Short mmCIF file of C-alpha atoms in Angstrom, two decimals:
data_model
loop_
_atom_site.label_atom_id
_atom_site.label_comp_id
_atom_site.label_asym_id
_atom_site.label_seq_id
_atom_site.Cartn_x
_atom_site.Cartn_y
_atom_site.Cartn_z
CA MET X 1 82.57 112.27 114.95
CA LYS X 2 85.81 114.18 114.18
CA LEU X 3 88.73 112.43 112.61
CA GLY X 4 90.92 113.11 115.62
CA VAL X 5 88.48 111.46 118.12
CA ARG X 6 88.11 108.53 115.71
CA ILE X 7 91.88 108.06 115.66
CA LEU X 8 92.10 108.36 119.44
CA LEU X 9 89.32 105.76 119.94
CA GLY X 10 90.63 103.33 117.49
CA TYR X 11 94.13 103.56 118.88
CA PHE X 12 93.06 103.20 122.44
CA LEU X 13 90.72 100.37 121.66
CA ILE X 14 93.57 98.37 119.87
CA VAL X 15 96.07 99.03 122.70
CA GLY X 16 93.36 98.51 125.45
CA LEU X 17 92.35 95.12 123.80
CA ALA X 18 96.00 94.11 123.66
CA GLY X 19 96.64 95.19 127.21
CA VAL X 20 93.67 93.34 128.55
CA PHE X 21 94.59 90.20 126.65
CA ILE X 22 98.06 90.33 127.65
CA GLN X 23 96.99 90.79 131.33
CA ARG X 24 94.46 87.95 131.21
CA VAL X 25 97.39 85.65 129.81
CA PHE X 26 99.78 86.73 132.40
CA LEU X 27 97.17 86.39 135.25
CA ALA X 28 96.16 82.89 133.87
CA GLU X 29 99.78 81.83 133.85
CA VAL X 30 100.84 82.97 137.19
CA LYS X 31 99.17 80.30 139.46
CA PRO X 32 100.20 77.48 137.15
CA ALA X 33 103.64 78.55 137.10
CA VAL X 34 104.06 78.90 140.86
CA ARG X 35 102.53 75.43 141.36
CA GLN X 36 104.71 73.93 138.70
CA ALA X 37 107.63 75.33 140.55
CA MET X 38 106.34 73.90 143.92
CA GLU X 39 105.62 70.54 142.34
CA ASP X 40 109.22 70.26 140.98
CA THR X 41 110.53 71.03 144.64
CA LEU X 42 108.10 68.38 146.11
CA VAL X 43 109.49 65.77 143.56
CA ASP X 44 113.09 66.34 144.76
CA THR X 45 112.00 66.32 148.46
CA ALA X 46 109.91 63.14 148.16
CA ASN X 47 112.71 61.34 146.49
CA ILE X 48 115.54 62.32 148.87
CA LEU X 49 113.13 61.57 151.89
CA ALA X 50 112.32 58.22 150.26
CA GLU X 51 115.98 57.36 150.35
CA LEU X 52 116.37 58.54 154.08
CA ALA X 53 113.38 56.44 155.04
CA ALA X 54 114.50 53.12 153.33
CA ASP X 55 116.37 51.75 156.26
CA ASP X 56 113.71 52.19 158.83
CA MET X 57 111.16 50.88 156.30
CA LYS X 58 113.12 47.67 155.76
CA GLN X 59 113.48 47.08 159.55
CA ASN X 60 109.76 47.84 160.03
CA HIS X 61 110.53 50.71 162.16
CA ILE X 62 109.11 53.56 159.96
CA ALA X 63 106.66 54.56 162.56
CA ASP X 64 109.09 54.62 165.53
CA GLY X 65 112.46 54.61 164.08
CA ASN X 66 114.97 57.54 163.61
CA PHE X 67 113.32 58.73 160.54
CA ALA X 68 110.05 59.33 162.17
CA SER X 69 111.71 60.96 165.06
CA ARG X 70 113.55 63.43 162.85
CA VAL X 71 110.32 64.36 160.95
CA ARG X 72 108.47 65.03 164.08
CA GLU X 73 111.22 67.28 165.32
CA TYR X 74 111.07 69.08 161.92
CA ALA X 75 107.43 69.87 162.44
CA HIS X 76 108.29 71.64 165.73
CA ARG X 77 111.12 73.69 164.41
CA ASP X 78 110.94 77.66 164.97
CA ILE X 79 111.03 79.38 161.57
CA ASN X 80 111.04 83.07 160.78
CA ALA X 81 112.17 83.49 157.22
CA LYS X 82 111.52 86.70 154.93
CA ILE X 83 111.23 85.47 151.42
CA TRP X 84 111.30 88.47 149.04
CA SER X 85 108.49 90.61 150.28
CA PHE X 86 106.50 88.14 152.41
CA ARG X 87 107.37 86.31 155.68
CA LYS X 88 107.22 82.60 156.27
CA THR X 89 106.62 81.42 159.93
CA THR X 90 105.28 77.82 159.71
CA LEU X 91 106.63 74.62 158.17
CA ASP X 92 104.04 73.18 155.85
CA TYR X 93 105.18 69.66 154.71
CA ARG X 94 103.09 66.66 155.56
CA ILE X 95 104.80 63.44 155.16
CA TYR X 96 103.26 60.04 155.26
CA VAL X 97 104.48 56.48 154.37
CA THR X 98 102.39 53.52 153.09
CA ASP X 99 103.25 49.88 152.48
CA LEU X 100 102.70 48.01 149.35
CA LYS X 101 99.08 47.59 150.03
CA GLY X 102 98.66 51.29 150.45
CA ILE X 103 97.93 51.21 154.29
CA VAL X 104 99.41 54.21 155.98
CA LEU X 105 102.27 53.26 158.38
CA PHE X 106 103.45 56.70 159.30
CA ASP X 107 101.88 60.20 159.11
CA SER X 108 103.75 63.30 160.35
CA THR X 109 100.36 64.71 161.42
CA GLY X 110 99.23 61.35 163.05
CA ARG X 111 95.80 61.57 161.65
CA ALA X 112 95.86 58.90 158.80
CA VAL X 113 97.82 56.02 160.32
CA GLY X 114 96.16 52.76 159.44
CA GLN X 115 93.98 54.17 156.79
CA ASP X 116 93.83 52.60 153.25
CA TYR X 117 95.37 55.06 150.71
CA SER X 118 95.80 52.63 147.93
CA ARG X 119 93.13 54.27 145.88
CA ARG X 120 94.69 57.78 146.28
CA ASN X 121 96.46 58.66 143.00
CA ASP X 122 99.81 59.57 144.63
CA VAL X 123 100.04 56.12 146.19
CA TYR X 124 98.20 54.16 143.60
CA LEU X 125 100.12 55.51 140.47
CA THR X 126 103.43 54.98 142.32
CA LEU X 127 102.63 51.34 143.25
CA GLN X 128 101.82 51.07 139.53
CA GLY X 129 105.25 52.28 138.70
CA SER X 130 104.21 55.67 137.36
CA TYR X 131 104.66 59.20 138.60
CA GLY X 132 102.37 59.67 141.68
CA VAL X 133 100.67 62.99 142.21
CA ARG X 134 97.48 64.43 143.26
CA SER X 135 95.86 67.69 144.40
CA THR X 136 92.91 67.31 146.66
CA ARG X 137 90.81 69.65 148.70
CA ASP X 138 90.91 69.37 152.46
CA VAL X 139 87.53 70.96 152.72
CA ASP X 140 85.20 69.94 149.80
CA SER X 141 83.48 73.24 149.69
CA ASP X 142 86.59 75.46 149.82
CA GLU X 143 88.54 75.44 146.51
CA ARG X 144 91.35 77.30 148.23
CA SER X 145 92.03 74.39 150.54
CA THR X 146 93.76 72.23 147.81
CA VAL X 147 96.76 70.27 149.00
CA MET X 148 99.33 69.01 146.36
CA HIS X 149 100.70 65.49 147.02
CA VAL X 150 103.87 64.02 145.38
CA ALA X 151 104.85 60.38 146.08
CA ALA X 152 108.19 58.61 145.61
CA PRO X 153 108.80 54.83 145.93
CA ILE X 154 111.04 53.51 148.68
CA ILE X 155 113.53 51.23 147.17
CA ASP X 156 115.58 48.44 148.84
CA ASP X 157 117.88 46.44 146.53
CA GLY X 158 116.08 47.57 143.56
CA LYS X 159 112.62 46.47 144.79
CA MET X 160 109.89 48.81 145.90
CA ILE X 161 109.01 48.27 149.65
CA GLY X 162 106.78 51.28 150.21
CA VAL X 163 105.68 54.66 149.17
CA LEU X 164 106.50 58.14 150.74
CA THR X 165 104.53 61.10 150.05
CA VAL X 166 105.10 64.74 150.57
CA ALA X 167 102.19 67.18 150.66
CA LYS X 168 102.00 70.88 150.91
CA PRO X 169 98.97 73.04 150.92
CA ASN X 170 98.74 75.27 147.80
CA ASN X 171 97.53 78.32 149.69
CA THR X 172 100.92 78.64 151.39
CA LEU X 173 102.17 80.15 148.06
CA GLN X 174 99.14 82.40 147.79
CA PRO X 175 100.91 85.51 149.08
CA ALA X 176 103.44 85.12 146.19
CA ILE X 177 100.72 84.56 143.62
CA SER X 178 98.61 87.42 144.88
CA GLN X 179 101.59 89.87 144.89
CA SER X 180 102.50 88.82 141.30
CA GLU X 181 98.83 89.32 140.14
CA ARG X 182 98.70 92.77 141.87
CA THR X 183 102.07 93.75 140.24
CA ILE X 184 100.76 92.65 136.76
CA LEU X 185 97.43 94.59 137.29
CA ARG X 186 99.24 97.69 138.42
CA TRP X 187 101.84 97.66 135.51
CA GLY X 188 99.02 96.72 133.05
CA GLY X 189 96.94 99.76 134.25
CA LEU X 190 99.91 101.95 133.98
CA LEU X 191 100.51 100.60 130.44
CA LEU X 192 96.87 101.43 129.59
CA PHE X 193 97.31 104.94 130.93
CA LEU X 194 100.50 105.64 129.10
CA SER X 195 98.97 104.24 126.04
CA LEU X 196 95.96 106.57 126.38
CA ALA X 197 98.42 109.63 126.97
CA VAL X 198 100.63 108.70 123.91
CA GLY X 199 97.39 108.26 121.92
CA LEU X 200 96.02 111.49 123.07
CA ALA X 201 99.24 113.31 122.30
CA VAL X 202 99.53 111.79 118.74
CA THR X 203 95.83 112.69 118.26
CA LEU X 204 96.25 116.22 119.32
CA TRP X 205 99.42 116.47 117.07
CA ILE X 206 97.49 115.20 113.99
CA SER X 207 94.39 117.19 114.94
CA ARG X 208 96.53 120.43 115.38
CA SER X 209 98.06 119.76 111.89
CA LEU X 210 94.60 119.10 110.31
CA GLY X 211 93.16 122.23 111.99
CA ALA X 212 95.95 124.41 110.69
CA LEU X 213 95.10 123.06 107.23
CA GLN X 214 91.42 123.61 107.79
CA ARG X 215 92.08 127.21 109.00
CA TYR X 216 94.23 127.79 105.84
CA ALA X 217 91.52 126.52 103.54
CA ARG X 218 88.84 128.48 105.18
CA ALA X 219 90.81 131.74 104.91
CA VAL X 220 91.51 131.13 101.36
CA THR X 221 87.84 130.54 100.77
CA ALA X 222 87.08 133.83 102.54
CA GLY X 223 89.65 135.74 100.34
CA GLU X 224 91.99 136.33 103.25
CA ARG X 225 95.70 136.33 103.10
CA ALA X 226 97.08 133.09 104.66
CA GLN X 227 100.17 130.91 104.60
CA PRO X 228 99.90 127.09 104.41
CA PRO X 229 100.82 125.23 107.65
CA ALA X 230 104.58 124.85 107.90
CA ASN X 231 104.66 122.60 110.95
CA GLY X 232 103.09 119.16 111.64
CA ALA X 233 102.89 115.96 109.84
CA SER X 234 104.91 115.96 106.60
CA GLU X 235 102.05 114.70 104.54
CA ILE X 236 99.90 117.57 105.80
CA VAL X 237 102.67 120.19 105.13
CA GLU X 238 103.07 118.87 101.73
CA LEU X 239 99.25 118.90 101.12
CA GLY X 240 99.14 122.56 102.35
CA GLN X 241 101.94 123.33 99.94
CA ALA X 242 100.12 121.60 96.94
CA LEU X 243 96.86 123.58 97.89
CA GLU X 244 98.86 126.89 98.03
CA SER X 245 100.43 126.15 94.59
CA MET X 246 97.12 125.40 93.14
CA ARG X 247 95.56 128.42 94.68
CA GLN X 248 98.20 130.61 93.24
CA LYS X 249 97.80 129.11 89.80
CA LEU X 250 94.04 129.35 89.93
CA GLU X 251 94.11 132.92 91.49
CA GLY X 252 96.65 134.00 88.92
CA LYS X 253 94.51 132.93 85.93
CA GLN X 254 91.43 134.61 87.39
CA TYR X 255 93.53 137.75 88.40
CA VAL X 256 94.91 138.12 84.87
CA GLU X 257 91.46 137.71 83.32
CA GLN X 258 89.83 140.26 85.68
CA TYR X 259 92.69 142.75 85.29
CA ILE X 260 92.59 142.57 81.62
CA HIS X 261 88.83 143.20 81.60
CA SER X 262 89.04 146.03 84.09
CA LEU X 263 92.11 147.70 82.39
CA THR X 264 90.48 147.48 78.99
CA HIS X 265 87.25 149.13 80.49
CA GLU X 266 89.26 151.91 82.16
CA MET X 267 91.43 152.68 79.19
CA LYS X 268 88.51 153.09 76.77
CA SER X 269 87.58 156.47 78.01
CA PRO X 270 91.07 158.16 77.90
CA LEU X 271 91.88 156.45 74.56
CA ALA X 272 88.67 157.65 72.99
CA ALA X 273 89.37 161.19 74.33
CA ILE X 274 92.94 161.05 72.89
CA GLN X 275 91.70 159.78 69.63
CA GLY X 276 88.90 162.47 69.46
CA ALA X 277 91.28 165.19 70.12
CA ALA X 278 93.87 164.02 67.71
CA GLU X 279 91.37 163.78 64.89
CA LEU X 280 90.36 167.34 65.54
CA LEU X 281 93.89 168.62 65.58
CA ASP X 282 94.05 167.64 61.85
CA GLU X 283 91.48 170.17 61.02
CA ASP X 284 92.08 173.93 60.79
CA LEU X 285 91.21 175.12 64.25
CA PRO X 286 91.60 178.44 66.15
CA ASP X 287 94.74 178.46 68.41
CA ALA X 288 92.72 178.41 71.57
CA GLN X 289 90.80 175.20 70.62
CA ARG X 290 94.07 173.67 69.46
CA ARG X 291 95.60 174.35 72.74
CA ARG X 292 92.56 173.00 74.58
CA PHE X 293 92.65 169.69 72.59
CA ALA X 294 96.47 169.44 73.10
CA HIS X 295 95.80 169.80 76.82
CA ASN X 296 93.17 167.10 76.68
CA ILE X 297 95.64 164.77 75.00
CA ARG X 298 98.33 165.51 77.58
CA SER X 299 95.90 165.04 80.62
CA GLN X 300 94.50 161.75 79.31
CA SER X 301 97.96 160.48 78.54
CA GLN X 302 99.04 161.29 82.10
CA ARG X 303 95.88 159.64 83.44
CA LEU X 304 96.87 156.46 81.50
CA ALA X 305 100.39 156.58 82.73
CA GLU X 306 99.05 156.93 86.34
CA LEU X 307 96.56 154.04 85.65
CA ILE X 308 99.13 151.69 84.63
CA GLU X 309 101.58 152.68 87.33
CA LYS X 310 99.11 152.11 89.99
CA MET X 311 97.78 148.95 88.55
CA LEU X 312 101.22 147.53 88.42
CA ALA X 313 101.85 148.58 92.26
CA LEU X 314 98.40 147.22 93.20
CA ALA X 315 99.05 143.89 91.35
CA ALA X 316 102.45 143.46 93.11
CA ILE X 317 100.83 143.99 96.59
CA GLU X 318 97.67 141.90 95.96
CA HIS X 319 99.74 138.76 95.33
CA ARG X 320 101.87 139.20 98.39
CA GLN X 321 100.93 136.87 101.34
CA ALA X 322 103.34 138.27 103.99
CA LEU X 323 105.51 141.43 104.57
CA ASP X 324 109.26 141.68 103.68
CA ASN X 325 111.96 143.80 105.35
CA VAL X 326 109.78 144.40 108.43
CA VAL X 327 111.41 146.98 110.86
CA ALA X 328 110.40 149.12 113.77
CA ILE X 329 109.06 152.41 112.34
CA ASP X 330 109.07 155.83 114.13
CA LEU X 331 105.81 157.36 113.30
CA GLY X 332 106.85 161.01 113.87
CA GLY X 333 109.76 160.65 111.40
CA LEU X 334 107.41 158.79 108.82
CA LEU X 335 104.65 161.48 109.02
CA ASP X 336 107.24 164.32 108.56
CA GLU X 337 108.69 162.54 105.57
CA VAL X 338 105.36 162.20 103.98
CA VAL X 339 104.53 165.76 104.48
CA ASN X 340 107.76 167.01 103.02
CA LEU X 341 107.18 164.78 99.89
CA LEU X 342 103.73 166.29 99.43
CA GLU X 343 104.74 169.97 100.14
CA PRO X 344 105.02 171.13 96.36
CA ARG X 345 101.43 169.90 95.77
CA LEU X 346 100.17 171.42 98.89
CA GLN X 347 101.46 174.82 97.97
CA LYS X 348 100.02 174.51 94.38
CA ALA X 349 96.62 173.64 95.92
CA GLY X 350 96.82 176.33 98.67
CA LEU X 351 96.57 173.93 101.55
CA ARG X 352 98.58 172.89 104.57
CA ILE X 353 98.92 169.95 106.78
CA HIS X 354 98.71 170.01 110.57
CA ILE X 355 100.21 167.13 112.41
CA GLY X 356 98.61 166.44 115.70
CA ARG X 357 101.40 165.21 118.08
CA SER X 358 100.60 162.99 120.98
CA GLN X 359 100.96 164.42 124.61
CA LEU X 360 103.18 161.42 125.38
CA GLY X 361 106.93 161.86 125.70
CA PRO X 362 109.08 160.71 122.69
CA LYS X 363 110.22 157.40 124.56
CA ALA X 364 106.62 156.56 125.53
CA GLN X 365 105.09 156.80 122.05
CA PRO X 366 104.67 153.31 120.66
CA LYS X 367 106.10 152.29 117.23
CA ILE X 368 104.66 150.05 114.51
CA ARG X 369 106.39 147.33 112.76
CA GLY X 370 106.10 146.95 108.98
CA GLU X 371 107.49 147.86 105.56
CA VAL X 372 108.33 151.57 105.50
CA PHE X 373 107.88 151.86 101.64
CA LEU X 374 104.30 150.40 101.75
CA LEU X 375 103.07 152.53 104.65
CA ARG X 376 104.51 155.65 103.23
CA GLN X 377 102.68 155.04 100.04
CA ALA X 378 99.51 154.37 101.81
CA LEU X 379 99.68 157.62 103.74
CA ILE X 380 100.52 159.44 100.60
CA ASN X 381 97.48 158.13 98.87
CA LEU X 382 95.24 158.99 101.86
CA LEU X 383 96.67 162.58 101.86
CA GLU X 384 96.42 162.92 98.00
CA ASN X 385 92.69 161.92 98.33
CA ALA X 386 92.34 164.61 100.97
CA ILE X 387 94.14 167.27 98.86
CA ASP X 388 91.93 166.55 95.85
CA PHE X 389 88.74 167.16 97.76
CA SER X 390 89.77 169.91 100.14
CA PRO X 391 88.88 173.52 99.37
CA ALA X 392 91.76 176.10 98.85
CA GLY X 393 93.00 177.65 102.18
CA SER X 394 91.77 174.82 104.36
CA VAL X 395 93.93 172.64 106.72
CA ILE X 396 94.34 168.74 106.56
CA THR X 397 94.76 167.24 109.82
CA LEU X 398 97.06 164.29 110.29
CA GLN X 399 96.92 162.92 113.88
CA THR X 400 97.83 159.86 115.84
CA ASP X 401 95.94 158.07 118.54
CA PHE X 402 97.38 155.68 121.12
CA SER X 403 94.67 155.34 123.48
CA THR X 404 93.69 151.86 122.42
CA PRO X 405 96.27 149.28 123.96
CA GLY X 406 98.24 147.56 121.19
CA ILE X 407 96.77 149.76 118.47
CA VAL X 408 98.04 152.82 116.62
CA LYS X 409 95.49 154.85 114.77
CA LEU X 410 96.55 157.27 112.10
CA SER X 411 93.79 159.64 110.92
CA VAL X 412 93.50 161.97 108.00
CA LEU X 413 90.85 164.64 108.32
CA ASP X 414 89.79 167.21 105.54
CA ASP X 415 87.18 169.93 105.14
CA GLY X 416 85.91 168.65 101.86
CA PRO X 417 82.34 168.10 100.70
CA GLY X 418 82.25 164.57 102.06
CA ILE X 419 81.33 161.20 100.44
CA PRO X 420 77.73 160.73 98.94
CA SER X 421 75.92 158.06 100.83
CA TYR X 422 75.56 155.91 97.78
CA ALA X 423 79.31 155.74 97.52
CA LEU X 424 80.26 155.02 101.14
CA SER X 425 80.13 151.16 100.48
CA ARG X 426 81.97 151.29 97.25
CA VAL X 427 85.04 153.52 97.91
CA PHE X 428 87.37 150.59 98.44
CA GLU X 429 86.38 148.84 95.14
CA ARG X 430 89.00 148.78 92.33
CA PHE X 431 88.59 151.54 89.71
CA TYR X 432 85.70 153.17 91.64
CA SER X 433 86.24 156.94 91.79
CA LEU X 434 84.24 160.12 92.50
CA PRO X 435 84.70 163.45 90.38
CA ARG X 436 86.77 166.15 92.07
CA PRO X 437 85.08 169.30 93.18
CA ASP X 438 86.93 171.60 90.91
CA SER X 439 86.68 169.33 87.75
CA ASN X 440 84.66 166.58 86.31
CA GLU X 441 87.70 164.34 86.13
CA LYS X 442 88.07 161.22 88.23
CA SER X 443 91.11 159.55 89.69
CA THR X 444 92.24 156.03 88.76
CA GLY X 445 90.16 154.57 91.61
CA LEU X 446 93.16 152.45 92.81
CA GLY X 447 94.60 154.45 95.74
CA LEU X 448 92.09 153.49 98.42
CA CYS X 449 92.27 149.84 97.23
CA PHE X 450 95.99 149.99 97.50
CA VAL X 451 95.76 151.32 101.17
CA GLN X 452 93.30 148.54 101.93
CA GLN X 453 95.81 145.86 100.80
CA VAL X 454 98.60 147.47 102.94
CA ALA X 455 96.41 147.64 105.94
CA GLN X 456 95.44 143.87 105.50
CA LEU X 457 99.26 142.95 105.08
CA HIS X 458 100.05 144.78 108.31
CA HIS X 459 97.13 142.98 110.09
CA GLY X 460 95.36 146.33 110.34
CA ARG X 461 92.27 147.88 108.88
CA ILE X 462 91.32 151.18 107.01
CA GLY X 463 87.94 152.94 107.54
CA LEU X 464 86.43 156.02 105.77
CA HIS X 465 83.41 158.04 107.09
CA ASN X 466 82.03 161.46 106.86
CA ARG X 467 82.55 163.86 109.73
CA GLY X 468 79.65 165.47 111.42
CA GLU X 469 80.98 168.95 110.90
CA GLY X 470 81.75 168.27 107.30
CA GLY X 471 84.60 166.59 105.46
CA VAL X 472 85.83 163.12 105.67
CA GLU X 473 88.05 161.09 108.17
CA ALA X 474 90.23 158.27 106.98
CA GLN X 475 91.51 156.25 109.72
CA LEU X 476 94.24 153.58 109.39
CA SER X 477 94.59 151.29 112.41
CA LEU X 478 97.83 149.15 112.86
CA PRO X 479 99.18 146.97 115.47
CA ALA X 480 101.74 148.63 117.86
CA ASP X 481 105.12 147.19 118.02
CA SER X 482 105.21 144.94 121.01
CA SER X 483 109.06 144.37 121.14
#
């Protein structure tokens, strides 16, 4: 199971359990709280009615006196009250009065007159001088038929002369209780949903940050250029920066070791040639041989200088993770500039370059974004390779292709001998070079490697293949400018 899913499940489990627990507590407290409020009201009502019934009770007219008459009239009052969100249309109080023996003398419903209520808690406890209250089912099999009874003593001259009880069915408050429960459940469900949404958002945020760090690590492992994540959780950003710092130090160490080994190996041959020619020049030699050895020293020295210069340029670009000074580049102007720079060498080799112009109008031709210096050097390296392998009098073609949406293809085509099949897979290796047709000398073997690095920095690619009719085609593909 992925870390993000674990975080989401753990978060939702904690919030869900807390929500369910709170809901159960609220639901368990709604009904008792409502009934406590009702009981409090019944206590007040019972005591005030007990005071009003005292005179009739003292005169033994509790069943037919003024109090009884008013209570009966109360039961027939027309009521239509809207209490918050529910409507009340009935009056639900039942009032009965007992003597000191617990015998019912008056009942507003008329059903219990003459019965013995002395063992009922409301009457019994009141007669004992305690708080009299009970909750009893009207129908034994129906728990919703409970009725709350609250009693109060009828006092005359400081002596108890009877007991008055006010009763009210509990289910009269059930609409309020049900509405409160529905509200709690509705808001509780909304709380769980919002908690899930927040948990999902946090999980996605963390997963996205971890995913960016994971992609960065995979890119580094694959040897690709990559930048550590710059957005997301601060800890993950710091971890990415620490990994990038560690990668740079490790790669720097390996890079130095590898370059020292490669440079030492590549410098052995020209140094040996220079040393041998210098030793022979100390001897008495004919002028022709002396000039040949002097030429060898000059050519090998030039090769060493080119090797060092190109290695420095390659080392600078290989350590870069992104481009600097990115601008929109006009391809036509760039190609004309490159051809003009190579014109002296073209004339010396007896070659010319043909630039294949697109049939699109100048405004319709897409541009590319990148570093002008790097792209110029990459094109110069490709054309120098073509010049080295092209026979005198031939034409090198430099053409552009905009047929693929979002891609600009720059192709260099020559009429040289082509690349041997065994070398096709190695031409982009550092220091790998093939002998030129007119001599046994090799180049530094760093030009195509430089072009490949430039292509990767521009999110493009470079390909090299033999043409069917002879010669080689080098194709540099770059993203078109989308702005």
